[in-house]
Amino acid sequence: MKLELDGVSKRYGTATALDSVSLSVDEGEFFTLVGPSGCGKTTTLRCIAGFESPSDGDVRFDGESMTGVPPEARGVGVVFQNYALFPHMTVGENVAYGLRFADPPGDVSRDERVTELLELVDLTGFEDRDPDSLSGGQQQRVALARALAPGPDLLLLDEPMSALDARLRERLRRQVKRIQSELGVTTVYVTHDQSEALAVSDRVAVLNRGRVEQVGTPREVYHRPATRFVAEFVGENNVFDGVVRRSLTGRRASLVEVGESRPETEGFAVGIDERSSSAHQTKSGDVDGQTFVLDGIDAAGGDSLTFCIRPEDLRLDATENRVRGTIVDTEFQGSTTRIRLDWQGTELAVVVADDGAETFDVGSELEVGFDPSAAHVVE
Ligand code: ATP
């Protein structure tokens, strides 16, 4: 089923929970709404399910408006954060409860359908167990089986893993992903956990304050964040503001000069000139300025510009755009070490490969650089 939200807004009194949200989710897609607490994820899901009516805009299933269609008539399966299994019913009865508004799909009995679903969620033989006797992950799989029992066209998952510990979350999300792709059911998944969103989704929508900041594949939102918010919310990032000095089209070199408006604003002056990019490196170490070379920057002299560099793109062996800072702290993570570097009062996040040969001591100096093409400009 194809799902569309067309300019959906939701207001509670004077507060705006959703501000003209437009999204399109393809048939069979695993689509995730991700964003910080209060950004409107649950409200979006409730509008799709029919538990809330939009103040403005329309929700459409396969092109058909859902306005006025009650939740039970929408053919949607929902799994919430708290499993909400009925404690006085067995596991089998809980799953069968999913069939209260609908007959099982295909030519099977209710009991056969329950058996089928429990097999799907790896809980074969659990029919007669009490929900209380199950682990959190198992309970959540029962809730999933219940939601899938009537064969919904659309599956809505609202933070289904948030009550589980990290290891279990990872296992369950792999199971959910497998089941979803096996069934090919269009799925909208809500999480505040950006790493979870990147791990499971075909595409994600990043929400902020009731608005969509960006929709894209996990790789797109990670590598090409559209806005500063996305750059900082999805993974760690080093974000810099600047002003373009000069622009030169058709040339590789762009010049980012740091420090012009420091220290008040951490402003960066960005410029492009005709010298070779490496020539700019001579500016490195200026009193309170730093010159960076960026590739492929589409900007004219005088433009304000914000760009970001991922921590893993600040490399020890990069030959260009080098900066020297003081190590503030380090976190050993096995194959990598995460370093916070104080660079002229700005904190930089750096992730370096760690083969054990080098030590990174707090208080010592470290020089890192980045490739001119590693910089990404955001709105
Ligand atoms: P979380 O991750 O914390 O669950 P969320 O992204 O799901 O957050 P929503 O629950 O959709 O956010 O809430 C969006 C905004 O709308 C919040 O500011 C919230 O306080 C507000 N809101 C939600 N429901 C209501 C309501 N029934 N009455 C008033 N305000 C509401």
Tab-separated table of C-alpha atoms in Angstrom, residues 78-227:
chain	number	residue	atom	x	y	z
A	78	VAL	CA	-0.005	-0.896	15.215
A	79	VAL	CA	2.643	-1.824	17.759
A	80	PHE	CA	3.291	0.592	20.593
A	81	GLN	CA	6.204	1.131	22.881
A	82	ASN	CA	4.550	-0.633	25.820
A	83	TYR	CA	3.589	-4.040	24.512
A	84	ALA	CA	0.061	-3.718	25.935
A	85	LEU	CA	-0.541	-7.449	25.939
A	86	PHE	CA	-3.549	-8.582	27.947
A	87	PRO	CA	-2.168	-10.324	31.035
A	88	HIS	CA	-5.297	-12.424	31.584
A	89	MET	CA	-5.068	-13.928	28.083
A	90	THR	CA	-2.597	-16.513	26.852
A	91	VAL	CA	-0.083	-15.629	24.152
A	92	GLY	CA	-2.299	-17.352	21.572
A	93	GLU	CA	-5.385	-15.447	22.713
A	94	ASN	CA	-3.453	-12.205	22.549
A	95	VAL	CA	-2.487	-12.870	18.953
A	96	ALA	CA	-6.048	-13.941	18.103
A	97	TYR	CA	-7.263	-10.641	19.556
A	98	GLY	CA	-5.698	-9.038	16.503
A	99	LEU	CA	-8.409	-10.748	14.480
A	100	ARG	CA	-11.334	-9.172	16.349
A	101	PHE	CA	-12.239	-6.888	13.450
A	102	ALA	CA	-11.189	-9.121	10.602
A	103	ASP	CA	-11.057	-12.688	9.428
A	104	PRO	CA	-7.656	-14.244	8.900
A	105	PRO	CA	-6.295	-13.608	5.425
A	106	GLY	CA	-6.161	-16.629	3.135
A	107	ASP	CA	-8.081	-19.797	3.684
A	108	VAL	CA	-7.012	-20.577	7.233
A	109	SER	CA	-8.763	-20.852	10.587
A	110	ARG	CA	-8.045	-18.484	13.458
A	111	ASP	CA	-6.009	-21.130	15.239
A	112	GLU	CA	-3.980	-21.836	12.138
A	113	ARG	CA	-3.376	-18.126	11.684
A	114	VAL	CA	-2.154	-17.789	15.276
A	115	THR	CA	0.226	-20.714	14.759
A	116	GLU	CA	1.455	-19.146	11.511
A	117	LEU	CA	2.118	-15.803	13.167
A	118	LEU	CA	3.906	-17.285	16.168
A	119	GLU	CA	6.136	-19.168	13.763
A	120	LEU	CA	6.840	-15.938	11.898
A	121	VAL	CA	8.025	-14.210	15.078
A	122	ASP	CA	10.028	-17.285	16.235
A	123	LEU	CA	7.673	-18.165	19.079
A	124	THR	CA	6.403	-21.512	17.862
A	125	GLY	CA	4.783	-23.448	20.713
A	126	PHE	CA	4.220	-20.409	22.908
A	127	GLU	CA	0.405	-20.385	22.416
A	128	ASP	CA	-0.507	-21.340	25.976
A	129	ARG	CA	2.067	-19.299	27.821
A	130	ASP	CA	1.155	-16.297	29.984
A	131	PRO	CA	2.511	-13.002	28.675
A	132	ASP	CA	4.021	-12.407	32.122
A	133	SER	CA	6.243	-15.433	31.703
A	134	LEU	CA	7.907	-13.966	28.599
A	135	SER	CA	10.927	-11.707	28.265
A	136	GLY	CA	10.445	-8.138	27.060
A	137	GLY	CA	11.663	-9.029	23.580
A	138	GLN	CA	9.328	-12.015	23.376
A	139	GLN	CA	6.386	-9.917	24.545
A	140	GLN	CA	7.126	-7.363	21.888
A	141	ARG	CA	7.192	-10.108	19.254
A	142	VAL	CA	3.768	-11.259	20.445
A	143	ALA	CA	2.542	-7.683	20.054
A	144	LEU	CA	3.977	-7.701	16.532
A	145	ALA	CA	2.254	-11.013	15.748
A	146	ARG	CA	-1.026	-9.566	17.025
A	147	ALA	CA	-0.662	-6.486	14.826
A	148	LEU	CA	0.147	-8.649	11.794
A	149	ALA	CA	-2.617	-11.225	12.397
A	150	PRO	CA	-5.245	-9.663	10.111
A	151	GLY	CA	-2.676	-9.180	7.338
A	152	PRO	CA	-2.623	-5.374	7.455
A	153	ASP	CA	-1.650	-3.308	4.424
A	154	LEU	CA	0.241	-0.937	6.657
A	155	LEU	CA	2.261	-1.619	9.780
A	156	LEU	CA	2.929	1.204	12.245
A	157	LEU	CA	5.605	0.721	14.889
A	158	ASP	CA	5.974	3.328	17.620
A	159	GLU	CA	9.285	2.942	19.469
A	160	PRO	CA	8.683	-0.799	19.751
A	161	MET	CA	12.135	-1.513	21.162
A	162	SER	CA	12.588	1.345	23.585
A	163	ALA	CA	11.927	-0.728	26.701
A	164	LEU	CA	14.555	-3.311	25.767
A	165	ASP	CA	18.264	-3.410	26.476
A	166	ALA	CA	20.721	-2.602	23.713
A	167	ARG	CA	21.637	-6.134	22.693
A	168	LEU	CA	18.033	-7.254	22.554
A	169	ARG	CA	17.083	-4.173	20.565
A	170	GLU	CA	19.614	-5.044	17.922
A	171	ARG	CA	18.387	-8.611	17.680
A	172	LEU	CA	14.738	-7.619	17.614
A	173	ARG	CA	15.252	-4.947	14.985
A	174	ARG	CA	16.899	-7.512	12.725
A	175	GLN	CA	13.922	-9.802	13.252
A	176	VAL	CA	11.442	-7.005	12.587
A	177	LYS	CA	13.315	-6.067	9.445
A	178	ARG	CA	13.360	-9.679	8.242
A	179	ILE	CA	9.641	-10.168	8.925
A	180	GLN	CA	8.803	-6.875	7.262
A	181	SER	CA	10.673	-7.713	4.089
A	182	GLU	CA	9.319	-11.272	4.055
A	183	LEU	CA	5.767	-9.950	4.193
A	184	GLY	CA	6.496	-6.897	2.054
A	185	VAL	CA	4.181	-4.859	4.246
A	186	THR	CA	4.491	-1.066	4.013
A	187	THR	CA	5.902	-0.021	7.365
A	188	VAL	CA	6.255	3.260	9.220
A	189	TYR	CA	8.605	3.011	12.139
A	190	VAL	CA	9.046	5.661	14.816
A	191	THR	CA	12.242	6.049	16.801
A	192	HIS	CA	14.244	8.788	18.461
A	193	ASP	CA	17.339	6.639	18.001
A	194	GLN	CA	19.116	7.770	14.858
A	195	SER	CA	21.442	4.786	14.731
A	196	GLU	CA	18.438	2.461	14.783
A	197	ALA	CA	16.844	4.509	12.004
A	198	LEU	CA	19.974	4.238	9.861
A	199	ALA	CA	20.245	0.509	10.502
A	200	VAL	CA	16.778	-0.672	9.512
A	201	SER	CA	15.201	1.780	7.092
A	202	ASP	CA	14.829	1.982	3.346
A	203	ARG	CA	14.275	5.707	3.838
A	204	VAL	CA	13.994	8.003	6.809
A	205	ALA	CA	12.279	11.310	7.451
A	206	VAL	CA	14.060	13.493	9.970
A	207	LEU	CA	11.532	15.551	11.928
A	208	ASN	CA	12.193	18.638	13.985
A	209	ARG	CA	9.561	20.697	15.750
A	210	GLY	CA	6.699	19.270	13.783
A	211	ARG	CA	8.359	19.780	10.408
A	212	VAL	CA	10.168	17.492	7.994
A	213	GLU	CA	13.813	18.519	7.704
A	214	GLN	CA	14.844	15.875	5.205
A	215	VAL	CA	13.676	12.655	3.607
A	216	GLY	CA	16.226	10.285	2.165
A	217	THR	CA	17.969	6.949	2.371
A	218	PRO	CA	20.071	6.393	5.482
A	219	ARG	CA	23.209	7.033	3.423
A	220	GLU	CA	21.819	10.262	1.996
A	221	VAL	CA	20.868	11.765	5.333
A	222	TYR	CA	24.169	10.675	6.829
A	223	HIS	CA	26.491	11.758	4.045
A	224	ARG	CA	24.474	14.610	2.582
A	225	PRO	CA	22.454	16.164	5.392
A	226	ALA	CA	20.268	18.926	3.990
A	227	THR	CA	20.245	21.116	7.062
